[in-house]
Amino acid sequence: MRKSLFCLFVCLNICIFIKAQEIVVLDTSMFEKNFQTIWLARLNGWIFHDGNDLKWIANNVDTTGWKRLSPTAISMKDADKNGRAEGWYRLQFKLDSSFSNVPLTLHLERWLAMDIYIDGRHIASLGNTGSNGRPYEESSTYYSHSPILPLSFKPGEVHVMAVHFVDYVSPLNPWKLKSEVDNPFSISLAGPESQKKMNDNLQNVSMFFTLFTSVCAVLCLLFWFLYFQNPAEKVLLFISLGTTFFSLQNCCTCIYSLGKVSFVTMNLALYLSPFFAGLALYFTTRILATIFKTRIKAIFFPFILLVSVLPSAGNYISSIAVYTGPLYLLIPVFYGYLVISSWKNLKGAQWSVVAGLIATFTFGGLFTYQFSKAQYTWPFPYCYVLAGASALSLPLSLMVYVAIRFKEILTDVQTNAKQVLQLSEEKKEQALRQQKILEEEVARQTIELRTSFENLKSTQAQLIQSEKMASLGELTAGIAHEIQNPLNFVNNFSDVNKELLEELQEEAAKGNIDEVKTIATDVIANEEKINHHGKRADAIVKGMLQHSRLSTGEKEATDINKLADEYLRLAYQGMRAKDNAFNTEIKTEFDESIGNINIVPQDIGRMLLNLYNNAFYAVNEKAKLQAAGYKPEVCVTTKKMNGKIEISVRDNGNGIPQKIVDKIFQPFFTTKPTGSGTGLGLSLSYDIVKAHGGEIKVISKVDEGNPGQSGKREGTEFIIALPD
């Protein structure tokens, strides 16, 4: 019995010992020297369990079935078929007495999502694991941008850190879990000096890359500007392309050195950076070959491009990564060959490029030496100064080369100009002699042209006068026809009054006083109508006399709606006076908000009269074709829009063929039969509108299939835009 109890006691202790997790003891000697940091994710003592169970947050979790696995050892074999890896890590640790009075912070980074719990209490989250019901979201936090989480631990106490993480396989090479690439699964304890050093480092890196990238971008834009101004200079194209790819490479470097970006963005920048660098090296080779005027067989340029770009393939194809690095050594060797082979022929601006190459390799060597040292013997920012000096030496020397080269070209131009000046002096006397002969010939031809011009001017004046007289005749006919209506009323009521007065005499003789009064009342009413229509005729005459008087050329405030309406009626009556059978539907749509505008009313009226006459002529000609269902229609609209007054005169006539639309405003051009027009109406209208600072345009549609039949798609619209 005692033996059985003893065995049971031993077995229980063995089970407890097996389930007990190792306690990791931390001391200050474990701090990383440069940034006072303990990388917890790299320590032994972590245990792992895949899946997700919130019960694993507690300190007293049964860890049976958990396995020892460092967070840095997570791999693709821990992911499911969808490329998702999820699990929990636990670590028991305690601080020794060396941490007394040492403030600590917790730093997390960067491309996976995780929740951190210490002693069952939620401390922080990186990204979103999806446990809270929201979608998964990876973190994009670098160490230098990581959140600072103050911690309060007492030395000697045991603490349990539980980490729930979710990770996915990268969509880019090397197609592993993001936790496997560049060890982004990072949890670290940091001392008081860590954040200061990281901030200083971040400030130095930010300042360097911002300044460096800005200078490169400015040089790139400047070189492209010079190339577009001088496209014949082939070397400027190579310089522009080289600095462009160099600037793109710097932008990629800034992305993965400074920003908080996603894993995909980071790796794209990391892959593209050497590719752009390779293209920049290739075009730099073309630049040097062009500047040094070294003959390189065309077959070598594809080889140079391959050597320049192939190293970037090491980021994509790991099997060739080992062989690509040494290829970069061929570039300075080839540059040295170009300089040495051209040494005897170097002169002027070419020496600035040689100086830039020497400075590039000198500063580059110093930077490589400094950066390769395990401990920084020089101030760390000085490394960036050396890197910047090495990278910018050649672009700046190319800028100096361009400046000196342009000065050399200017000197050559000045020399050539002197030679041209000498030749011009020799030919000057010959030119003077020829000039006298030409002057005599020009004088003779000028007299002939002046005579011809005077004759043409006289003929044009006669034609313009003829056009004006024709317009005046049409205006007069319209006025006469317009006055005829009220005169008819006056005559009719006068005849009626005569009859009423004779009847009044008869009734007065009979002594019918009531009937006399009734007749007298009718006579008075008729007299009022006679007076009304007489005043109407008088107003028509006065208004037309005002519009038809000679134009003084001075603008005055005019009601454009009233002016357009008056001339529309006059044009219609004038057309009716010439052709009693003419009839058309007239529509007006006047914008009453326009009010008065400053114009020369006589000129604008003449212009409108020309457009109305053309519209009536067009619909009349189409009506003569007797198209089925055709109804002549002329529409006049005014509206105010965009600070201008628009007047539209639209008809549904046959329209103007597109091939002659551009000619209708030319003087003496007309589509009317001979004797029906002078061809000056639209030309004068165009000049009147332009004199008012306006515009006139025409929109015409012609039914090419069967003109005059459909009556739907045909017609012409003149649009006049006058300033408000």
XYZ file of C-alpha atoms in Angstrom:
724
model
C 0.000 0.000 0.000
C 2.777 2.440 0.890
C 4.620 1.562 -2.290
C 1.509 2.287 -4.360
C 0.996 5.694 -2.708
C 4.654 6.523 -3.234
C 4.485 5.636 -6.942
C 1.312 7.711 -7.332
C 3.006 10.679 -5.652
C 6.038 10.370 -7.954
C 3.827 10.172 -11.072
C 1.868 13.273 -10.069
C 5.056 15.237 -9.525
C 6.413 14.051 -12.887
C 3.204 15.213 -14.635
C 3.325 18.571 -12.888
C 6.988 18.935 -13.862
C 6.211 18.022 -17.483
C 3.355 20.553 -17.734
C 5.292 23.304 -16.002
C 6.621 25.930 -18.477
C 10.221 27.112 -18.342
C 10.732 30.512 -16.705
C 13.127 32.798 -18.591
C 15.163 35.108 -16.367
C 16.013 38.493 -17.914
C 18.867 40.736 -16.845
C 20.259 44.015 -18.184
C 23.286 42.265 -19.708
C 20.895 40.935 -22.351
C 20.337 44.451 -23.740
C 21.452 44.872 -27.368
C 24.375 47.301 -27.283
C 23.325 49.799 -29.909
C 19.705 50.401 -28.952
C 19.313 48.985 -25.385
C 16.759 46.379 -26.509
C 15.985 42.769 -25.559
C 14.419 40.925 -28.502
C 11.939 38.664 -26.649
C 10.869 36.862 -29.840
C 14.394 35.420 -30.187
C 14.571 33.939 -26.680
C 14.188 30.253 -25.847
C 11.307 29.304 -23.570
C 8.386 30.035 -25.859
C 5.664 27.414 -26.286
C 3.197 27.320 -29.161
C -0.298 26.031 -29.921
C -2.074 26.534 -33.234
C -5.694 27.663 -33.477
C -7.464 30.179 -31.276
C -8.994 29.888 -27.828
C -9.464 32.934 -25.588
C -9.035 30.664 -22.530
C -5.325 30.596 -23.321
C -5.051 34.179 -22.083
C -5.088 33.070 -18.434
C -1.889 32.331 -16.464
C -3.015 28.922 -15.207
C -3.662 27.365 -18.600
C -3.004 23.674 -18.987
C -0.124 23.636 -21.492
C -0.373 19.932 -22.231
C -0.121 19.521 -25.993
C 1.774 22.789 -26.469
C 5.140 22.512 -28.179
C 8.350 24.424 -27.770
C 8.649 26.793 -30.742
C 10.232 30.225 -31.034
C 8.199 32.944 -32.806
C 11.082 33.284 -35.232
C 10.655 29.623 -36.227
C 7.118 29.919 -37.558
C 6.982 28.744 -41.191
C 4.699 27.823 -44.070
C 4.121 24.338 -42.685
C 2.114 26.012 -39.909
C -0.279 27.589 -42.453
C -3.501 26.031 -43.711
C -4.476 25.465 -47.370
C -5.625 29.083 -47.628
C -2.186 30.320 -46.568
C -3.405 31.424 -43.123
C -1.438 30.723 -39.948
C -3.010 31.335 -36.541
C -1.916 30.364 -33.066
C -0.824 31.361 -29.570
C 2.610 31.795 -28.046
C 3.289 31.841 -24.319
C 6.404 32.900 -22.447
C 7.045 32.878 -18.676
C 9.702 35.345 -17.589
C 10.909 37.368 -14.669
C 13.339 40.218 -14.209
C 16.342 39.993 -11.928
C 17.442 42.694 -9.545
C 19.510 44.504 -12.227
C 16.228 45.973 -13.536
C 15.542 47.870 -10.332
C 14.530 51.472 -11.152
C 14.923 50.802 -14.907
C 11.806 51.987 -16.826
C 10.838 49.566 -19.577
C 8.641 49.793 -22.639
C 7.238 47.154 -24.987
C 7.836 47.540 -28.730
C 5.948 45.617 -31.422
C 6.364 45.332 -35.194
C 5.251 44.880 -38.118
C 3.453 42.875 -40.938
C 1.270 40.410 -39.073
C -1.625 40.934 -36.689
C -1.282 40.013 -33.013
C -2.813 40.652 -29.591
C -0.511 40.855 -26.548
C -1.625 39.803 -23.062
C 0.512 39.927 -19.915
C -0.748 38.124 -16.846
C -4.184 37.791 -18.494
C -4.488 41.547 -19.166
C -4.674 42.916 -22.718
C -1.679 45.172 -23.303
C -1.732 46.031 -26.980
C -2.750 44.911 -30.468
C -0.869 45.156 -33.726
C -3.200 45.280 -36.728
C -6.404 43.279 -36.231
C -6.504 39.502 -35.756
C -10.261 39.381 -36.337
C -11.084 38.180 -32.822
C -13.213 41.274 -32.236
C -15.436 40.441 -35.215
C -13.835 42.962 -37.571
C -11.938 41.920 -40.710
C -8.304 40.874 -40.545
C -5.847 43.725 -41.003
C -2.096 43.326 -41.108
C 0.130 45.841 -39.367
C 2.574 48.054 -41.234
C 4.622 49.258 -38.249
C 8.415 49.460 -38.316
C 10.377 49.362 -35.088
C 11.164 53.060 -35.458
C 7.422 53.755 -35.734
C 6.255 51.112 -33.246
C 3.943 52.070 -30.386
C 5.636 52.750 -27.030
C 3.902 50.744 -24.293
C 5.179 51.518 -20.772
C 5.452 48.437 -18.520
C 5.660 48.126 -14.776
C 7.405 44.940 -13.550
C 8.851 44.150 -10.150
C 12.148 42.229 -10.200
C 11.710 38.624 -9.084
C 8.028 38.312 -10.010
C 7.026 35.730 -12.628
C 4.945 37.036 -15.516
C 3.208 35.254 -18.398
C 3.087 36.806 -21.862
C 0.435 35.332 -24.185
C 0.534 36.318 -27.852
C -2.292 35.585 -30.275
C -1.163 36.048 -33.896
C -2.624 35.700 -37.397
C -0.372 35.653 -40.448
C -0.705 34.965 -44.183
C 1.582 33.688 -46.905
C 3.176 36.500 -48.889
C 1.758 37.054 -52.420
C 5.283 37.900 -53.567
C 8.575 36.055 -53.679
C 9.704 34.191 -51.600
C 6.046 33.154 -51.068
C 6.490 32.387 -47.409
C 4.726 33.523 -44.298
C 5.407 37.188 -43.718
C 6.716 36.137 -40.321
C 9.522 34.292 -42.107
C 10.632 37.269 -44.224
C 13.171 39.596 -42.581
C 11.975 38.410 -39.154
C 9.072 40.857 -38.831
C 7.632 38.880 -35.849
C 9.237 41.187 -33.300
C 8.398 41.720 -29.637
C 11.028 43.514 -27.590
C 11.636 45.118 -24.217
C 13.397 48.479 -24.502
C 15.237 50.588 -21.970
C 15.089 54.394 -21.601
C 17.890 54.962 -24.154
C 16.265 52.860 -26.871
C 13.570 55.238 -27.995
C 15.926 58.232 -27.988
C 18.427 56.412 -30.177
C 15.736 55.152 -32.505
C 14.230 58.641 -32.806
C 17.657 60.133 -33.502
C 18.321 57.454 -36.089
C 14.910 57.979 -37.704
C 15.453 61.742 -37.784
C 18.857 61.313 -39.449
C 17.497 58.833 -41.999
C 14.444 60.992 -42.729
C 16.497 64.143 -43.154
C 19.024 62.390 -45.414
C 16.531 60.653 -47.685
C 14.265 63.709 -47.913
C 17.147 65.959 -48.894
C 18.753 63.375 -51.150
C 15.536 62.474 -52.967
C 14.586 66.155 -53.374
C 17.950 67.012 -54.918
C 17.713 64.043 -57.290
C 14.168 65.015 -58.324
C 15.175 68.626 -58.969
C 18.157 67.525 -61.069
C 15.922 65.115 -62.989
C 13.376 67.831 -63.821
C 16.122 70.272 -64.743
C 17.768 67.802 -67.133
C 14.432 67.013 -68.798
C 13.766 70.732 -69.202
C 17.159 71.179 -70.843
C 16.510 68.212 -73.135
C 13.110 69.501 -74.288
C 14.733 72.840 -75.028
C 17.580 71.125 -76.908
C 16.216 67.820 -78.304
C 19.097 67.588 -80.782
C 21.563 66.978 -77.909
C 21.467 63.183 -77.579
C 23.566 63.174 -74.402
C 20.843 65.211 -72.631
C 18.353 62.416 -73.318
C 20.675 59.829 -71.766
C 21.320 62.125 -68.776
C 17.571 62.707 -68.300
C 16.784 58.987 -68.444
C 19.664 58.104 -66.135
C 18.667 60.665 -63.476
C 15.003 59.603 -63.831
C 15.746 55.971 -62.986
C 18.143 57.126 -60.271
C 15.344 59.241 -58.742
C 12.910 56.296 -58.953
C 15.448 54.094 -57.178
C 15.727 56.738 -54.424
C 11.939 56.872 -54.092
C 11.854 53.088 -53.618
C 14.587 53.358 -51.000
C 12.576 56.021 -49.172
C 9.503 53.771 -49.193
C 11.172 50.823 -47.472
C 13.412 52.996 -45.271
C 10.983 55.581 -43.942
C 7.309 54.923 -44.458
C 4.768 52.789 -42.658
C 3.724 50.634 -45.585
C 2.182 47.243 -46.239
C 4.226 44.116 -46.836
C 3.411 44.108 -50.565
C 4.362 47.758 -50.991
C 7.575 47.206 -49.053
C 8.642 44.235 -51.144
C 7.679 45.863 -54.440
C 9.878 48.804 -53.503
C 12.619 46.406 -52.437
C 12.436 44.528 -55.758
C 12.134 47.599 -57.981
C 14.944 49.529 -56.308
C 17.836 47.466 -57.772
C 16.010 47.274 -61.105
C 15.877 51.076 -61.354
C 19.456 51.242 -60.095
C 20.502 48.861 -62.864
C 18.813 50.984 -65.528
C 20.439 54.093 -64.070
C 23.858 52.389 -64.335
C 23.125 51.383 -67.924
C 22.237 54.913 -69.010
C 25.206 56.261 -67.054
C 27.367 54.027 -69.234
C 25.712 55.441 -72.344
C 26.290 58.959 -70.996
C 30.001 58.394 -70.422
C 30.459 56.718 -73.807
C 28.766 59.685 -75.493
C 30.640 62.364 -73.541
C 34.057 60.730 -73.940
C 33.247 59.986 -77.602
C 34.357 56.396 -77.157
C 33.356 54.002 -79.877
C 31.560 50.993 -78.399
C 30.192 48.324 -80.665
C 26.413 48.090 -80.591
C 26.599 44.462 -79.449
C 28.118 45.553 -76.130
C 25.165 47.726 -75.062
C 22.716 44.817 -74.559
C 25.455 43.098 -72.551
C 25.918 46.245 -70.427
C 22.148 46.440 -69.875
C 22.077 42.783 -68.817
C 24.954 43.314 -66.380
C 23.191 46.381 -64.948
C 19.730 44.872 -64.499
C 20.585 41.223 -63.723
C 21.542 41.862 -60.053
C 17.967 42.909 -59.355
C 16.811 39.479 -60.504
C 18.490 38.075 -57.398
C 15.517 39.395 -55.439
C 13.163 37.279 -57.553
C 15.211 34.181 -58.348
C 17.168 33.164 -55.294
C 19.178 30.582 -57.239
C 21.045 33.306 -59.115
C 21.377 35.715 -56.190
C 24.834 34.385 -55.325
C 26.143 35.122 -58.812
C 24.681 38.601 -59.358
C 26.543 40.612 -56.707
C 29.999 40.381 -58.354
C 28.514 41.682 -61.606
C 28.339 45.155 -60.068
C 32.158 45.127 -59.894
C 32.225 45.132 -63.698
C 30.628 48.587 -63.808
C 33.498 50.600 -62.187
C 35.973 48.513 -64.187
C 34.224 49.471 -67.407
C 34.025 53.130 -66.316
C 37.736 53.091 -65.631
C 38.312 51.674 -69.114
C 36.272 54.489 -70.680
C 38.268 57.150 -68.840
C 41.707 55.630 -69.518
C 40.994 54.941 -73.212
C 39.878 58.558 -73.689
C 42.480 60.204 -71.447
C 44.526 61.822 -74.218
C 41.495 63.345 -75.912
C 39.811 64.764 -72.792
C 39.325 68.503 -72.709
C 37.075 71.219 -71.342
C 33.769 70.054 -69.925
C 34.757 66.360 -70.070
C 37.118 66.816 -67.096
C 34.160 67.706 -64.844
C 32.707 64.234 -65.502
C 36.070 62.601 -64.694
C 36.142 64.549 -61.411
C 32.598 63.355 -60.665
C 33.578 59.703 -61.230
C 36.610 60.011 -58.975
C 34.499 61.645 -56.243
C 31.813 58.953 -56.610
C 34.203 56.047 -56.117
C 36.182 57.840 -53.378
C 33.152 58.679 -51.238
C 31.614 55.302 -52.058
C 34.724 53.491 -50.806
C 34.756 55.500 -47.568
C 31.055 54.788 -47.039
C 31.538 51.049 -47.641
C 34.430 50.966 -45.194
C 32.497 52.893 -42.557
C 29.270 50.913 -42.937
C 31.008 47.546 -42.865
C 32.481 48.146 -39.394
C 30.713 46.365 -36.556
C 31.047 49.366 -34.254
C 30.595 52.895 -35.529
C 33.924 54.650 -35.058
C 32.629 57.768 -36.884
C 29.352 59.580 -36.097
C 26.492 57.626 -37.699
C 25.050 60.566 -39.724
C 28.438 60.894 -41.348
C 27.726 57.616 -43.147
C 24.746 59.232 -44.841
C 26.837 62.244 -45.782
C 29.325 59.923 -47.482
C 26.514 57.989 -49.211
C 24.907 61.201 -50.429
C 28.219 62.635 -51.623
C 28.969 59.419 -53.493
C 25.539 59.246 -55.134
C 25.266 62.933 -56.041
C 28.836 63.498 -57.239
C 28.206 62.187 -60.759
C 24.784 63.892 -61.295
C 26.199 67.207 -60.070
C 29.259 66.789 -62.253
C 26.936 66.154 -65.203
C 25.184 69.422 -64.397
C 28.565 71.160 -64.403
C 29.358 69.417 -67.693
C 26.122 70.680 -69.262
C 26.800 74.236 -68.056
C 30.371 74.232 -69.388
C 29.278 72.533 -72.591
C 26.653 75.174 -73.247
C 29.278 77.840 -72.665
C 31.540 76.128 -75.206
C 28.666 75.928 -77.674
C 27.920 79.614 -77.088
C 31.562 80.478 -77.774
C 31.443 78.492 -81.030
C 28.240 80.257 -81.998
C 29.810 83.649 -81.351
C 32.808 82.704 -83.512
C 30.544 81.554 -86.305
C 28.500 84.728 -85.924
C 31.572 86.842 -86.541
C 32.287 84.907 -89.717
C 28.700 85.305 -90.841
C 28.914 89.037 -90.078
C 31.928 89.373 -92.326
C 30.125 87.590 -95.134
C 27.062 89.753 -94.608
C 29.121 92.934 -94.910
C 30.454 91.729 -98.240
C 26.956 91.085 -99.503
C 25.529 94.260 -98.045
C 26.579 96.436 -100.974
C 25.206 93.907 -103.414
C 21.955 93.900 -101.490
C 21.782 97.718 -101.593
C 22.081 97.715 -105.349
C 19.399 95.120 -105.673
C 17.281 97.084 -103.200
C 17.254 100.156 -105.439
C 16.083 98.065 -108.375
C 13.378 96.494 -106.228
C 12.257 99.877 -104.868
C 11.735 101.189 -108.364
C 9.766 98.093 -109.314
C 7.726 98.264 -106.108
C 6.949 101.954 -106.697
C 5.654 101.174 -110.190
C 3.527 98.266 -108.970
C 2.299 100.336 -106.015
C 0.859 102.944 -108.364
C -0.919 100.222 -110.292
C -2.230 98.613 -107.112
C -3.398 101.978 -105.745
C -5.359 102.644 -108.901
C -6.891 99.164 -108.788
C -7.671 99.588 -105.091
C -9.453 102.900 -105.637
C -11.558 101.327 -108.358
C -12.358 98.350 -106.139
C -13.167 100.613 -103.206
C -15.554 102.660 -105.350
C -17.250 99.505 -106.622
C -17.524 98.107 -103.099
C -19.056 101.350 -101.832
C -21.636 101.193 -104.607
C -22.469 97.600 -103.730
C -22.761 98.385 -100.031
C -25.012 101.321 -100.845
C -27.064 99.023 -103.042
C -27.391 96.555 -100.153
C -28.390 99.353 -97.806
C -30.958 100.652 -100.274
C -32.341 97.146 -100.689
C -32.629 96.826 -96.913
C -34.212 100.275 -96.771
C -36.720 99.263 -99.427
C -37.655 96.136 -97.495
C -37.884 98.213 -94.296
C -40.085 100.796 -96.031
C -42.361 98.097 -97.398
C -42.691 96.625 -93.934
C -43.468 100.037 -92.413
C -46.093 100.752 -95.054
C -47.720 97.377 -94.541
C -47.610 97.818 -90.741
C -49.219 101.302 -90.951
C -51.916 100.062 -93.340
C -53.686 98.168 -90.562
C -54.427 101.149 -88.222
C -55.259 103.342 -91.272
C -57.864 100.795 -92.332
C -59.399 101.036 -88.865
C -59.470 104.869 -89.091
C -61.143 104.825 -92.523
C -63.700 102.211 -91.517
C -64.734 103.999 -88.311
C -64.886 107.322 -90.202
C -67.381 105.843 -92.679
C -69.407 104.410 -89.802
C -69.481 107.808 -88.028
C -70.694 109.516 -91.223
C -73.611 107.137 -91.440
C -74.345 107.550 -87.715
C -74.325 111.368 -87.995
C -76.776 111.265 -90.938
C -79.013 108.995 -88.895
C -78.633 111.383 -85.919
C -79.890 114.314 -88.065
C -82.936 112.324 -89.079
C -83.750 111.333 -85.512
C -83.199 114.916 -84.285
C -85.646 116.159 -86.890
C -88.201 113.652 -85.614
C -87.558 114.771 -82.037
C -86.341 111.349 -80.782
C -83.996 112.654 -78.100
C -83.207 109.242 -76.614
C -82.229 107.801 -79.991
C -80.101 110.916 -80.654
C -78.266 110.354 -77.395
C -77.639 106.690 -78.225
C -76.267 107.551 -81.668
C -74.101 110.313 -80.160
C -72.644 107.798 -77.698
C -71.718 105.417 -80.551
C -70.117 108.294 -82.462
C -67.997 109.230 -79.440
C -66.889 105.599 -78.986
C -65.930 105.376 -82.667
C -64.021 108.649 -82.396
C -62.030 107.194 -79.497
C -61.144 104.186 -81.637
C -60.166 106.458 -84.503
C -57.973 108.441 -82.114
C -56.453 105.196 -80.729
C -55.533 103.820 -84.140
C -54.316 107.230 -85.281
C -51.931 107.390 -82.326
C -50.883 103.811 -83.096
C -49.977 104.780 -86.646
C -48.183 107.858 -85.347
C -46.147 105.712 -82.895
C -45.239 103.302 -85.693
C -44.019 106.151 -87.902
C -42.042 107.794 -85.099
C -40.481 104.519 -84.002
C -39.482 103.528 -87.514
C -38.093 106.995 -88.220
C -35.990 106.698 -85.096
C -34.639 103.275 -86.117
C -34.119 104.246 -89.746
C -32.269 107.505 -89.153
C -28.553 107.589 -89.949
C -26.455 105.851 -87.317
C -24.203 108.096 -85.232
C -22.149 105.081 -84.133
C -22.838 105.865 -80.470
C -24.180 103.139 -78.204
C -27.307 103.719 -76.158
C -29.390 101.716 -73.706
C -31.840 99.708 -75.818
C -34.523 97.118 -75.049
C -33.160 94.275 -77.179
C -36.408 92.271 -76.905
C -38.469 95.176 -78.229
C -35.965 95.900 -80.988
C -35.909 92.243 -82.102
C -39.716 92.076 -82.099
C -40.181 95.326 -84.092
C -37.786 94.337 -86.845
C -39.251 90.831 -86.945
C -42.714 92.264 -87.711
C -41.302 94.715 -90.244
C -39.376 91.971 -92.040
C -42.467 89.774 -92.117
C -44.681 92.587 -93.473
C -41.996 93.449 -96.037
C -41.982 89.820 -97.211
C -45.779 89.847 -97.390
C -45.671 93.086 -99.368
C -43.490 91.408 -102.009
C -45.395 88.088 -102.000
C -49.031 88.048 -100.858
C -49.021 84.240 -100.809
C -46.179 84.113 -98.258
C -47.150 82.833 -94.856
C -45.185 81.315 -91.959
C -45.561 80.619 -88.259
C -43.519 82.988 -86.096
C -42.473 82.014 -82.570
C -40.764 84.307 -80.082
C -39.219 83.408 -76.750
C -37.871 86.554 -75.123
C -36.033 86.555 -71.781
C -37.631 89.435 -69.897
C -34.766 89.526 -67.357
C -32.364 90.964 -69.944
C -33.513 94.578 -69.706
C -31.627 97.276 -71.633
C -28.145 96.795 -73.090
C -25.737 99.309 -74.654
C -25.767 98.902 -78.442
C -26.071 100.972 -81.617
C -29.757 100.192 -82.287
C -29.700 101.175 -85.994
C -26.785 98.790 -86.689
C -28.172 95.884 -84.649
C -31.590 96.449 -86.272
C -30.026 96.271 -89.741
C -28.219 93.071 -88.742
C -31.444 91.490 -87.419
C -33.332 92.566 -90.544
C -30.779 90.723 -92.715
C -31.109 87.537 -90.651
C -34.937 87.704 -90.643
C -35.076 88.255 -94.411
C -32.768 85.262 -94.967
C -34.906 83.079 -92.676
C -38.155 84.064 -94.422
C -36.539 83.518 -97.818
C -35.368 80.016 -96.732
C -38.770 78.817 -95.488
C -40.512 80.377 -98.511
C -38.198 78.542 -100.914
C -38.826 75.278 -99.119
C -42.576 75.887 -99.084
C -42.465 76.201 -102.854
C -41.257 72.564 -103.017
C -44.656 71.585 -101.541
C -43.149 69.003 -99.183
C -45.755 66.794 -97.523
C -46.567 67.917 -93.991
C -44.165 70.855 -94.098
C -45.109 73.952 -92.078
C -42.841 77.009 -92.403
C -41.590 78.218 -89.047
C -39.237 80.982 -87.881
C -38.306 81.152 -84.198
C -36.569 84.093 -82.481
C -35.270 83.707 -78.906
C -33.255 85.840 -76.539
C -31.622 84.724 -73.321
C -29.008 85.815 -70.840
C -26.291 83.342 -69.914
C -22.648 83.421 -68.793
C -22.538 87.232 -68.809
C -23.661 87.473 -72.456
C -26.892 88.147 -74.328
C -27.689 85.508 -76.945
C -30.086 86.160 -79.841
C -31.112 83.115 -81.881
C -32.825 83.233 -85.285
C -33.862 79.717 -86.354
C -35.767 78.518 -89.412
C -36.760 75.097 -90.699
C -35.808 75.770 -94.303
C -33.590 73.622 -96.503
C -30.453 74.518 -94.539
C -26.982 75.406 -95.782
C -24.679 72.651 -97.107
C -21.693 72.093 -94.809
C -19.203 72.692 -97.592
C -20.272 76.341 -97.953
C -21.045 77.191 -94.300
C -17.554 78.649 -93.843
C -18.056 80.963 -96.855
C -21.365 82.620 -96.032
C -19.766 85.536 -94.143
C -17.443 86.347 -97.041
C -18.304 89.553 -98.931
C -20.250 89.039 -102.186
C -20.855 85.339 -101.473
C -24.534 84.385 -101.875
C -26.571 81.241 -102.463
C -29.498 83.192 -103.909
C -30.141 83.326 -107.660
C -28.488 86.111 -109.651
C -30.280 89.415 -109.046
C -31.845 88.260 -105.753
C -29.042 89.451 -103.480
C -25.731 91.299 -103.376
C -23.913 88.860 -101.081
C -23.171 91.627 -98.551
C -25.981 91.114 -96.030
C -24.279 88.497 -93.841
C -20.867 90.127 -94.327
C -22.208 93.451 -93.003
C -24.011 91.630 -90.179
C -20.754 89.907 -89.231
C -18.925 93.266 -89.123
C -21.687 94.843 -87.009
C -21.559 92.047 -84.417
C -17.749 92.141 -84.262
C -17.852 95.946 -83.838
C -20.022 95.389 -80.747
C -17.474 92.924 -79.305
C -19.753 89.957 -79.930
C -19.718 86.722 -81.877
C -21.959 85.229 -84.551
C -22.089 81.581 -85.506
C -24.290 79.410 -87.675
C -25.618 75.882 -87.118
C -27.140 74.264 -90.181
C -28.505 70.789 -90.883
C -29.280 69.493 -94.357
C -31.181 66.316 -95.149
C -28.704 64.941 -97.689
C -30.913 61.972 -98.515
C -33.942 63.808 -99.934
C -33.874 67.588 -99.325
C -37.187 69.226 -98.687
C -39.118 66.025 -97.967
C -38.786 65.228 -94.261
C -38.945 68.732 -92.786
C -37.502 67.450 -89.522
C -33.764 67.429 -89.732
C -33.262 70.477 -91.936
C -32.885 74.121 -90.968
C -30.489 76.922 -90.061
C -29.861 78.748 -86.801
C -27.867 81.951 -86.412
C -26.688 82.646 -82.842
C -25.488 86.154 -81.937
C -23.698 86.642 -78.601
C -23.413 90.255 -77.417
C -21.667 91.473 -74.234
C -24.057 92.291 -71.400
